[in-house]
Short mmCIF file of C-alpha atoms and ligand atoms in Angstrom, two decimals:
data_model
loop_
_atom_site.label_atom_id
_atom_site.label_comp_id
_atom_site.label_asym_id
_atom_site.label_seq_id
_atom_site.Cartn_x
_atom_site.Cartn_y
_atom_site.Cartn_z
CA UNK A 1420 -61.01 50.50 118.73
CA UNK A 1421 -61.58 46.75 119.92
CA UNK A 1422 -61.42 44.53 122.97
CA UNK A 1423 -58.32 42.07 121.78
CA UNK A 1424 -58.60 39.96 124.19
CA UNK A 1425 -59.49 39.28 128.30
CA UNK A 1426 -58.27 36.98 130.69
CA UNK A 1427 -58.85 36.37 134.26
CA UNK A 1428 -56.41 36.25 137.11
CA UNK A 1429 -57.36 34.32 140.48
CA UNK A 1430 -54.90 34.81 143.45
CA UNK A 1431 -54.86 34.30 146.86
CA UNK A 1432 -52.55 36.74 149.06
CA UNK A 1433 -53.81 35.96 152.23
CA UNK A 1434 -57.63 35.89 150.01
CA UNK A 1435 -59.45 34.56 147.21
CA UNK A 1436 -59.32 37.47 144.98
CA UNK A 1437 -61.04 37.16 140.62
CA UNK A 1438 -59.29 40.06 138.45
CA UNK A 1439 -60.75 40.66 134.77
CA UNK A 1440 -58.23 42.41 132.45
CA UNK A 1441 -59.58 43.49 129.06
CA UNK A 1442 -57.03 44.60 126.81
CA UNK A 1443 -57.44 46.36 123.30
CA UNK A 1444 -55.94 46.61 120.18
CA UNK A 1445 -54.45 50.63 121.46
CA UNK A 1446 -52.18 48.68 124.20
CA UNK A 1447 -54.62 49.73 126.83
CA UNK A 1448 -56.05 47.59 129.49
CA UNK A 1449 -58.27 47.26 131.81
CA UNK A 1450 -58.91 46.03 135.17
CA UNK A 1451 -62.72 44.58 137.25
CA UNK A 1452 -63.34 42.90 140.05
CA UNK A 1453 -64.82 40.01 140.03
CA UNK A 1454 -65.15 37.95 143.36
CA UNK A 1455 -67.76 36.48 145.22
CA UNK A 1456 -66.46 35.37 148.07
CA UNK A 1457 -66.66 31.59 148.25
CA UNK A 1458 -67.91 31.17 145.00
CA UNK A 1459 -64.73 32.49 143.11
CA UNK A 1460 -64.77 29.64 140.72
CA UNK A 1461 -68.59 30.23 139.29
CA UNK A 1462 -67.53 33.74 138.12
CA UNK A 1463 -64.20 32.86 136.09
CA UNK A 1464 -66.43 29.84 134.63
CA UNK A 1465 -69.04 32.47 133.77
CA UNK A 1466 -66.32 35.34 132.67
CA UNK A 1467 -63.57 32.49 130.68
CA UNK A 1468 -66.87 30.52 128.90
CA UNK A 1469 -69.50 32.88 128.45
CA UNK A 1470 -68.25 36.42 128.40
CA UNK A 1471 -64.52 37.26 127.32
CA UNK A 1472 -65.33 34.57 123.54
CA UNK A 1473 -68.22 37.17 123.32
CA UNK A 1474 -66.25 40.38 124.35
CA UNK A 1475 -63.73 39.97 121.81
CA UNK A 1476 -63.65 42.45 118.84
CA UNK A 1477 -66.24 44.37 120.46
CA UNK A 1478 -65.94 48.59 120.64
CA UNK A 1479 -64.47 49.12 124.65
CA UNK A 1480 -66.13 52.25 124.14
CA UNK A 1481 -69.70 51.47 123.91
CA UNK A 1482 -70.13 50.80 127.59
CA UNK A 1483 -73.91 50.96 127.89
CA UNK A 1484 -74.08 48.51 124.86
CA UNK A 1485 -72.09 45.86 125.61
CA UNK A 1486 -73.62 46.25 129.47
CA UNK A 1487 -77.06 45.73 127.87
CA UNK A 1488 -75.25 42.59 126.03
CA UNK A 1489 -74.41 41.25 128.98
CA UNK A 1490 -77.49 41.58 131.10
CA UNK A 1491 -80.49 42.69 128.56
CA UNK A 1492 -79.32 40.05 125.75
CA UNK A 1493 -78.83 37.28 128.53
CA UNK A 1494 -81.74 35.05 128.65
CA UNK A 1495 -81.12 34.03 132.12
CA UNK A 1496 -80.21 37.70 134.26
CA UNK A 1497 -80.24 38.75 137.64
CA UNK A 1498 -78.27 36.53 140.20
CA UNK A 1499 -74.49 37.47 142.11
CA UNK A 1500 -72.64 35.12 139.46
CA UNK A 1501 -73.58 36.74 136.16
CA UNK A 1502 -73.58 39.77 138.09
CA UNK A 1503 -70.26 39.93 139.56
CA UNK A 1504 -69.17 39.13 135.98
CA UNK A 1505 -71.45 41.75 134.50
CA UNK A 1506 -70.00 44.36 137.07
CA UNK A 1507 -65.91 43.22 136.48
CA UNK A 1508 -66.35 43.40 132.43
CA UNK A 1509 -68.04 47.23 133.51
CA UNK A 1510 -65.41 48.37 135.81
CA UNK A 1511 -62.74 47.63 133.01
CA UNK A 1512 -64.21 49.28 130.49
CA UNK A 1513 -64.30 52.22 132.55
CA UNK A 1514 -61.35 51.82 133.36
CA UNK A 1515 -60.21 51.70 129.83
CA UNK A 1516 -62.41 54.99 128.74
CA UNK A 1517 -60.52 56.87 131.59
CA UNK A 1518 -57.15 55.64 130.55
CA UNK A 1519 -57.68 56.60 127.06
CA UNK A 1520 -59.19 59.91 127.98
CA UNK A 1521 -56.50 60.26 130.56
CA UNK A 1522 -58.35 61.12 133.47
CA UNK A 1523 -59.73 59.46 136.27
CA UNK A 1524 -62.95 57.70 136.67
CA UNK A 1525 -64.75 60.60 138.56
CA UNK A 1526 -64.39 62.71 136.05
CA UNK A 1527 -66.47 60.65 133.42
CA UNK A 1528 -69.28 60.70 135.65
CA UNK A 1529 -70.17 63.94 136.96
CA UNK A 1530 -66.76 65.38 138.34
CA UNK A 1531 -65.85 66.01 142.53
CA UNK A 1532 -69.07 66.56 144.86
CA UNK A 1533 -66.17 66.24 147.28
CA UNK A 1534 -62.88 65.75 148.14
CA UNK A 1535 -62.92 63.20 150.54
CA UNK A 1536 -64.95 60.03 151.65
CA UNK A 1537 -66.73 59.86 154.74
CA UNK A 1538 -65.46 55.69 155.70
CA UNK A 1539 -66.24 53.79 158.80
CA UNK A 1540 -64.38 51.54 160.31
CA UNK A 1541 -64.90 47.82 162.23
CA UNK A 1542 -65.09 47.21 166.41
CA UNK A 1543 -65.27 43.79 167.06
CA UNK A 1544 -64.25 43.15 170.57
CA UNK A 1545 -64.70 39.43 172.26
CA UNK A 1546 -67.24 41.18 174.69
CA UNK A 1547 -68.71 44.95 175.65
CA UNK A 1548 -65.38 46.29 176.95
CA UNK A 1549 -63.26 44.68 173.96
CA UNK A 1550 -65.25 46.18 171.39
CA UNK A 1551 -65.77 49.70 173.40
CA UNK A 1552 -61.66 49.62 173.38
CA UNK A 1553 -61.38 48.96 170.10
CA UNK A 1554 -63.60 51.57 168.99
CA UNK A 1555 -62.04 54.06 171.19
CA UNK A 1556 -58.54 52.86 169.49
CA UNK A 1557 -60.23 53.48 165.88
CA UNK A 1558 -61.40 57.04 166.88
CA UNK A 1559 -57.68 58.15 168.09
CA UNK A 1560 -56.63 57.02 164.63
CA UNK A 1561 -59.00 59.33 163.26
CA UNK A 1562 -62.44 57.66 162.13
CA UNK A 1563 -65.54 59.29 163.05
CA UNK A 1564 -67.97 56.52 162.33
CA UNK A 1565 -67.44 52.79 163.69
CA UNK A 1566 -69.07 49.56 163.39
CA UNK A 1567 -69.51 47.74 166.67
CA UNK A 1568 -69.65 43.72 166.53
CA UNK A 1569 -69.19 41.53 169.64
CA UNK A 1570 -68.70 38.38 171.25
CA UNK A 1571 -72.31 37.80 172.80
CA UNK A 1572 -72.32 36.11 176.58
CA UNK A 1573 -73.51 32.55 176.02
CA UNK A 1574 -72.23 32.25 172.42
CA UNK A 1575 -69.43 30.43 170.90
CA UNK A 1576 -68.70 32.83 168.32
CA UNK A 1577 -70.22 35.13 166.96
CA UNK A 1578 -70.54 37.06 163.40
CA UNK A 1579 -68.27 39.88 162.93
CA UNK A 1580 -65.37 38.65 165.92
CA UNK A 1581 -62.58 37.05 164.76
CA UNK A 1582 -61.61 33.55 166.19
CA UNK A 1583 -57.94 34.36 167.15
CA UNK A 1584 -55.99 37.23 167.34
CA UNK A 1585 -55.83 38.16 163.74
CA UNK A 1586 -57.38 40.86 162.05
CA UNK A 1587 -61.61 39.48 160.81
CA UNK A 1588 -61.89 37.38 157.80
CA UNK A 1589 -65.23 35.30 157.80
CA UNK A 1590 -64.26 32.68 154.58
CA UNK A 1591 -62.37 29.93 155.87
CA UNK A 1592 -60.11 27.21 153.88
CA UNK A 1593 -62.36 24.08 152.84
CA UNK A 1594 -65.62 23.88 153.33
CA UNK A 1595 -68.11 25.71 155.36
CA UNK A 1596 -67.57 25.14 159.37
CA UNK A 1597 -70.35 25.73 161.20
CA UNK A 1598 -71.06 28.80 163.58
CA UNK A 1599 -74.28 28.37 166.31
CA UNK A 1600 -76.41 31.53 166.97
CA UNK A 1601 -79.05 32.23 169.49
CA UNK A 1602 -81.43 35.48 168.86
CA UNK A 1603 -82.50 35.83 172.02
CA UNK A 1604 -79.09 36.06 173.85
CA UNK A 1605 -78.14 38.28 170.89
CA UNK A 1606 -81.21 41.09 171.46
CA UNK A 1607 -80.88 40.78 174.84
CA UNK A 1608 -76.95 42.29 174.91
CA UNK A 1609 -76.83 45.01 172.22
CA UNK A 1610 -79.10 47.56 173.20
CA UNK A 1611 -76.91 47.13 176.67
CA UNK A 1612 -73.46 47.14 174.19
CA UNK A 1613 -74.82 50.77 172.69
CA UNK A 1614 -76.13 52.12 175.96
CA UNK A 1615 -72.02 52.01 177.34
CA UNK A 1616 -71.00 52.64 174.03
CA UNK A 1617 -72.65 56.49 174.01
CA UNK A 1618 -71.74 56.95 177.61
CA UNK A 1619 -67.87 56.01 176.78
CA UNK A 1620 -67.92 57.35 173.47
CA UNK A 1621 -69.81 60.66 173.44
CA UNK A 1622 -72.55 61.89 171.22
CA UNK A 1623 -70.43 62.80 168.39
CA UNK A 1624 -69.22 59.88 166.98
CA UNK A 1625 -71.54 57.76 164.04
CA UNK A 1626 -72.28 54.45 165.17
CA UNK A 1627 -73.15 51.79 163.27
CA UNK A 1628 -74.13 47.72 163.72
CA UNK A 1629 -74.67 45.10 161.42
CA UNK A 1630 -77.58 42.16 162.21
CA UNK A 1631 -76.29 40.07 159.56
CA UNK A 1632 -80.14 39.19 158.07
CA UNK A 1633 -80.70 37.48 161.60
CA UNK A 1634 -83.97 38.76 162.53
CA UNK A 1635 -87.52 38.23 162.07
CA UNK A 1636 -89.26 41.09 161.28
CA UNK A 1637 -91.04 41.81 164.99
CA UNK A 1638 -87.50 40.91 166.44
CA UNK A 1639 -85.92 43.46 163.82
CA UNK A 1640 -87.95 45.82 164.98
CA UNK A 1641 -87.91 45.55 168.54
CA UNK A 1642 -84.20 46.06 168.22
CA UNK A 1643 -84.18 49.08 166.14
CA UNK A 1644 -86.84 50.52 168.76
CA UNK A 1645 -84.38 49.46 171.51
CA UNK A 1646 -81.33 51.28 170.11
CA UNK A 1647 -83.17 54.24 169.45
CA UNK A 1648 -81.87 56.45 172.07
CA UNK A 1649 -78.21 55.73 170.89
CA UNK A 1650 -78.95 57.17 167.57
CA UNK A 1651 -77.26 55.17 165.40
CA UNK A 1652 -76.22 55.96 161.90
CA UNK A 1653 -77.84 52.99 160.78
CA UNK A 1654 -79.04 49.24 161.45
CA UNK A 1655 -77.18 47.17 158.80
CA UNK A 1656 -80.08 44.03 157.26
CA UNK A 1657 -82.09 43.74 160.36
CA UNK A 1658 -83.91 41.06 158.16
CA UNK A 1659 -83.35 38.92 155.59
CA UNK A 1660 -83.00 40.57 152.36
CA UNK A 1661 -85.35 38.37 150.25
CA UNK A 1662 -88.01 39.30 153.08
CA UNK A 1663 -88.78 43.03 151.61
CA UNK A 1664 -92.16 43.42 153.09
CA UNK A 1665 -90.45 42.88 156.27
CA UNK A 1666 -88.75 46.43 156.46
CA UNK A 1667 -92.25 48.12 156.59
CA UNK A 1668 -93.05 46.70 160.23
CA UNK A 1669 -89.27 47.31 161.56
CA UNK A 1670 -90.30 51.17 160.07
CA UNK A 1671 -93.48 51.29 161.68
CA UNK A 1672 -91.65 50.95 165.13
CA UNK A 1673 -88.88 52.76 164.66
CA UNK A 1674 -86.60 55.59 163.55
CA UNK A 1675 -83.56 53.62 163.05
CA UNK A 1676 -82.14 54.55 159.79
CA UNK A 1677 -81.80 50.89 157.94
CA UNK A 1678 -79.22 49.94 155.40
CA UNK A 1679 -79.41 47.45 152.62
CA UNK A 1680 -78.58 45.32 150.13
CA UNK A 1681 -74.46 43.77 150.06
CA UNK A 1682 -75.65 40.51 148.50
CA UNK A 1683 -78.52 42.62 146.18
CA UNK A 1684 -76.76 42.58 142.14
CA UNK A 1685 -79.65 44.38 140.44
CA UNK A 1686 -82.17 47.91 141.11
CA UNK A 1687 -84.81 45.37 140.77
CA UNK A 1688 -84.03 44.35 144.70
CA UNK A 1689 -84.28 47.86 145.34
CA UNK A 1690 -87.48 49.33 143.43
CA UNK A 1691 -89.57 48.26 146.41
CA UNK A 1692 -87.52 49.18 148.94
CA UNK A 1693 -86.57 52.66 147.56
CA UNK A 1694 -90.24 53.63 146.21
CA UNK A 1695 -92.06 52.85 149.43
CA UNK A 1696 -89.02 55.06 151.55
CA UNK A 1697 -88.11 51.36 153.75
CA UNK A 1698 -84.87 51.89 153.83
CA UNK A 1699 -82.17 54.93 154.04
CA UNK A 1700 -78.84 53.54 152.51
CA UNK A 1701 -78.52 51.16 149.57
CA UNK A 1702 -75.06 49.30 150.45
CA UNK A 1703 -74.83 47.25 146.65
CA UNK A 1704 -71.20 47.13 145.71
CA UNK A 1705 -69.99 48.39 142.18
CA UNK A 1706 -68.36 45.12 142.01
CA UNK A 1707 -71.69 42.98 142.54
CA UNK A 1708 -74.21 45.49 141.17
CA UNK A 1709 -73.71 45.67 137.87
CA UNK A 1710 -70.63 48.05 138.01
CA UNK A 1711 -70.58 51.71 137.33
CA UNK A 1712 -73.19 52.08 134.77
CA UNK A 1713 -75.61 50.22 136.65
CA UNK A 1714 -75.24 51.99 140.16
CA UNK A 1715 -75.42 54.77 138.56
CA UNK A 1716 -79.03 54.59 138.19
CA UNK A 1717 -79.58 52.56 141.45
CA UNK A 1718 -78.13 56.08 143.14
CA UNK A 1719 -80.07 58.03 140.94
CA UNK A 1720 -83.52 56.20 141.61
CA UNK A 1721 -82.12 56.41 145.80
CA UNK A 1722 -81.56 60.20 145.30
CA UNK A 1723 -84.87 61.46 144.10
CA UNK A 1724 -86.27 59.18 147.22
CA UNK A 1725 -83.75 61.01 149.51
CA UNK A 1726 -81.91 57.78 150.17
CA UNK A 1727 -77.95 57.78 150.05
CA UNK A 1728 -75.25 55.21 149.32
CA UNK A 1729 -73.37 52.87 152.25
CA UNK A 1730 -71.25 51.00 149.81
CA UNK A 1731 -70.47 47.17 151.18
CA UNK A 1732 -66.61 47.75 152.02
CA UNK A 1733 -65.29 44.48 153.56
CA UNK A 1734 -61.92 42.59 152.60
CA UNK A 1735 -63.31 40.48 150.04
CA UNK A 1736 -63.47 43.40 147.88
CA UNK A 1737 -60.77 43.69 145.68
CA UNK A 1738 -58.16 47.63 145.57
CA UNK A 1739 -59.75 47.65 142.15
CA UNK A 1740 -63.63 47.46 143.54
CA UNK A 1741 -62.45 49.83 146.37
CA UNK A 1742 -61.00 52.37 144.20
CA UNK A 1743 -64.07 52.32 142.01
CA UNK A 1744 -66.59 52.92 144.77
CA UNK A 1745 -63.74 56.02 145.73
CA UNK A 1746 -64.67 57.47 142.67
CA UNK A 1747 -68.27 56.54 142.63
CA UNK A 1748 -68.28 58.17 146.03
CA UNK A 1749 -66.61 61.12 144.81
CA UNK A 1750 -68.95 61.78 141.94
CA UNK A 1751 -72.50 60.99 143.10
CA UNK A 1752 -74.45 63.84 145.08
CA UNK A 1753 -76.75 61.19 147.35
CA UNK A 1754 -73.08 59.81 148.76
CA UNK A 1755 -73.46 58.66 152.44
CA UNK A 1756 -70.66 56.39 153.73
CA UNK A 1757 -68.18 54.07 152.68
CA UNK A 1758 -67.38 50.84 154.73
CA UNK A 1759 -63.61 50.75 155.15
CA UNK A 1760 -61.48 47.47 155.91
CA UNK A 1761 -58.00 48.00 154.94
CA UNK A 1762 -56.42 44.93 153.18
CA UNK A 1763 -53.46 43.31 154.76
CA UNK A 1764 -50.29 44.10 153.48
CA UNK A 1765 -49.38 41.23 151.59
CA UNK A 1766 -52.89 42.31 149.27
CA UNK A 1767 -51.21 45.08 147.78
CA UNK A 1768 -48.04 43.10 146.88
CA UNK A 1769 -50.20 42.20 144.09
CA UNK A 1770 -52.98 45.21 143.96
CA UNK A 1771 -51.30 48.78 143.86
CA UNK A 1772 -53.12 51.50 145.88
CA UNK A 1773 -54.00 54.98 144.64
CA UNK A 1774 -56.12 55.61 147.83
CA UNK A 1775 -55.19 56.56 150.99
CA UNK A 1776 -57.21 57.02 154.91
CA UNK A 1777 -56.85 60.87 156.79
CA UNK A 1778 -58.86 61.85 159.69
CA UNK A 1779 -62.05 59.65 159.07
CA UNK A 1780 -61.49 59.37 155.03
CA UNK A 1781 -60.07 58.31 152.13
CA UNK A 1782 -58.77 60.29 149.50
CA UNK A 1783 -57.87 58.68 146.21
CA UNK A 1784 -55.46 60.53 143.76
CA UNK A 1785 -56.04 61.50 139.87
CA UNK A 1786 -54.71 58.87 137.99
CA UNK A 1787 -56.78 57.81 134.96
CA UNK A 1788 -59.33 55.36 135.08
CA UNK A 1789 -59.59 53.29 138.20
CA UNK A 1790 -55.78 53.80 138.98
CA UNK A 1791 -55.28 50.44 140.10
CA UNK A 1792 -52.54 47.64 138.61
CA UNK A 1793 -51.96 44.33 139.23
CA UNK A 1794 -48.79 42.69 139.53
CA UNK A 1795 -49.64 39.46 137.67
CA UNK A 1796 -46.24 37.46 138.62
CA UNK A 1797 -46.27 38.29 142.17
CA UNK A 1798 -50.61 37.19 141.54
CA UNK A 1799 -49.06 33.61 140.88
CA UNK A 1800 -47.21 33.21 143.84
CA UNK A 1801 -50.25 33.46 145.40
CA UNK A 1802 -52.51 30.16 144.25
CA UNK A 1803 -56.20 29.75 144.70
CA UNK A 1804 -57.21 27.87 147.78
CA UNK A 1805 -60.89 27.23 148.28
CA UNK A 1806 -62.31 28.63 151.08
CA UNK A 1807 -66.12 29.56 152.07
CA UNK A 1808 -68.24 31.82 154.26
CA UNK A 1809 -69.56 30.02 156.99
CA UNK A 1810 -73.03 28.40 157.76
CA UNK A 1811 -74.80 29.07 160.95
CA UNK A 1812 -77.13 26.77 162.89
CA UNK A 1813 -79.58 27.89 165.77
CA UNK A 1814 -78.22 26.15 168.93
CA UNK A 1815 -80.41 23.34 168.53
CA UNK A 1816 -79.06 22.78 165.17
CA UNK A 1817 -81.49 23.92 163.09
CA UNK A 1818 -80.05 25.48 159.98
CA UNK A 1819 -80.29 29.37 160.18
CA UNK A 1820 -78.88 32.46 158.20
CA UNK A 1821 -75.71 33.39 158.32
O1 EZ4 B 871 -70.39 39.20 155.62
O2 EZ4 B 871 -68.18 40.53 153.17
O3 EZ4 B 871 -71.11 44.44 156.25
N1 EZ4 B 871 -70.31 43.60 155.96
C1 EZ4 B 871 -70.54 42.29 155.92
C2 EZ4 B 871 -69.41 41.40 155.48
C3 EZ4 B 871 -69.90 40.17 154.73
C4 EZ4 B 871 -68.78 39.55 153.93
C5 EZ4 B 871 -69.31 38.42 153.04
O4 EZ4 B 871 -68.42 38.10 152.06
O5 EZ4 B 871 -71.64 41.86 156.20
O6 EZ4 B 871 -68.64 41.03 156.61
CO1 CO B 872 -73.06 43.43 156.20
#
């Protein structure tokens, strides 16, 4: 058997969305992820030059070789742009295998630990009472974990809130606009936002919160000490990523559990972080990790440190990335949460769907492989159209994280 050839599909319903399809000489194909949001155009370079010349005539079936090819055999590794390609060429070949096997994905790596996956969903109200609303709203339909972003008093705008009425999308057409942030106006309203949240929204009910990497380390961990009594299910990269040693003073103060690691692509911005027990929930995406045969031994090194997965779930994440954490999720023992933002409609005019949300999770069905298609003509009516993730200044205008 032998790759035949690979292209890659940009669109843009409503999103910039990269697709690898890998097709073989036994008229099966298969389908990866492959965007980064706002730097769409640095993975098909990296996929159309590099990768699909080299992919062709190679044996789909030899997964773990041609991912070694790819990362092992590359002079230059690591980083989200090889990465992201690494993971997409992955996911189809997976894909493929469980096609040609006819059965789904989860059944090539371990089987069901479960039925159905724990998913949480996003609050982001203008202010306190917005976001309490909109959690309560999410809970009637069902979800029993929530993520709560807000407008903070003070503050133009504010990570996680969209600007208008529509449903939050943080890349915007052109290039980056600029958002303005203030830390102290920001730690000074969330333990307050949590306090009301318990009180209106009971004990039972897993909260979560997202700092965006917008913390120093002390200020990480006064917040984490602050929201304490409010138990949350975790503290979403109360520092910077790059800053590892960080996590060990934000653990000395507190028993927040901390999850990491949406823009991590390899284990090696885990080993630290998993070996000296910093963190409880590794949130690197199958579609910027390496794929499935490289989280597979990121969750295996998290499991024997009794650390589970919090897969990064937002809308920038292609049906075909979502569907393969589904699976992931439904495999792996060490499983924790999914993030959950449902694509717009228009999305899956393009993307089918094999997965669907009950009660607090998703359930995806048996087809083989992945399970997802995409509709390549409807895929062109929907052009490419750069957009980017914002930048963020402090209010003076120094330049700051986003
Ligand atoms: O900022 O997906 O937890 N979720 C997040 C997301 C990310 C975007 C970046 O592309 O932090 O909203
Ligand atoms: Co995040």
């Amino acid at each position: 058997m032998k790759i035949s050839n690979a292209k890659v599909i940009v669109c843009c319903p409503g999103r910039n969305f990269v697709t690898l399809k890998i097709y073989t000489d036994q008229g099966v194909y298969g389908l990866g992820d492959a965007t980064l949001n706002g730097r769409e155009k640095a993975v098909v370079s990296y996929l159309e030059d590099y990768c699909i010349p080299a992919l062709v005539g190679k044996d789909p079936r030899n997964i773990e070789d041609i991912w070694h090819y790819f990362y092992k055999g590359v002079y230059w590794k690591r980083g989200p742009v090889s990465m992201a390609a690494i993971s997409a060429i992955d996911l189809a070949l997976w894909d493929i295998k469980g096609k040609m096997l006819n059965t789904p994905l989860y059944n090539l790596i371990g089987g069901k630990s479960r039925d159905r996956i724990l998913v949480y969903a996003h609050a982001n109200g203008k202010n306190q009472e917005e976001t309490i609303e909109q959690a309560q709203k999410e809970i009637e339909q069902g979800f029993k974990a929530v993520r709560l972003q807000s407008g903070i008093p003070g503050l133009d705008h504010t990570y996680g809130v969209p600007r208008d009425d529509k449903p939050y999308e943080p890349a915007q057409k052109g290039l980056p606009h600029e958002d303005y942030w203030d830390t102290s106006k920001y730690l000074n309203f969330v333990p307050g936002l949590f306090a009301k949240a318990r009180e209106v929204l009971g004990a039972d009910v897993h909260l979560l919160h997202d700092v965006h990497h917008r913390c120093t380390p002390i200020e990480a961990a006064r917040l984490a000490k602050e929201l304490e009594p409010f138990h949350l299910f975790w503290l979403e990269d109360p520092v910077s990523g790059e800053l590892q040693d960080g996590l060990e003073i934000v653990r000395k103060h507190s028993t927040t559990p901390i999850a990491i690691g949406e823009v991590f692509n390899t284990v090696y911005d885990y080993t630290t972080l998993i070996a000296r027990q910093l963190i409880d929930y590794v949130r690197m995406p199958v579609s910027h990790g390496g794929g499935i045969t490289h989280l597979l031994k990121v969750a295996a090194m998290a499991s024997v440190y009794h650390i589970n997965t919090g897969f990064h779930g937002a809308t920038d994440l292609s049906p075909v990335a979502m569907a393969a954490a589904l699976h992931f999720n439904t495999a792996i023992n060490n499983f924790g949460i999914q993030e959950y933002m449902p694509h717009q409609e228009i999305v899956h005019e393009v993307f089918t769907k094999n997965y669907w949300f009950k009660d607090g999770y998703l359930y995806i069905d048996d087809s083989p492989g992945i399970g997802i298609d995409i509709d390549e003509k409807k895929a062109q009516r929907y052009p490419y159209e750069m957009a980017c993730l914002p930048v963020n200044r402090k209010l003076d205008g120094t330049m700051f994280y986003w």
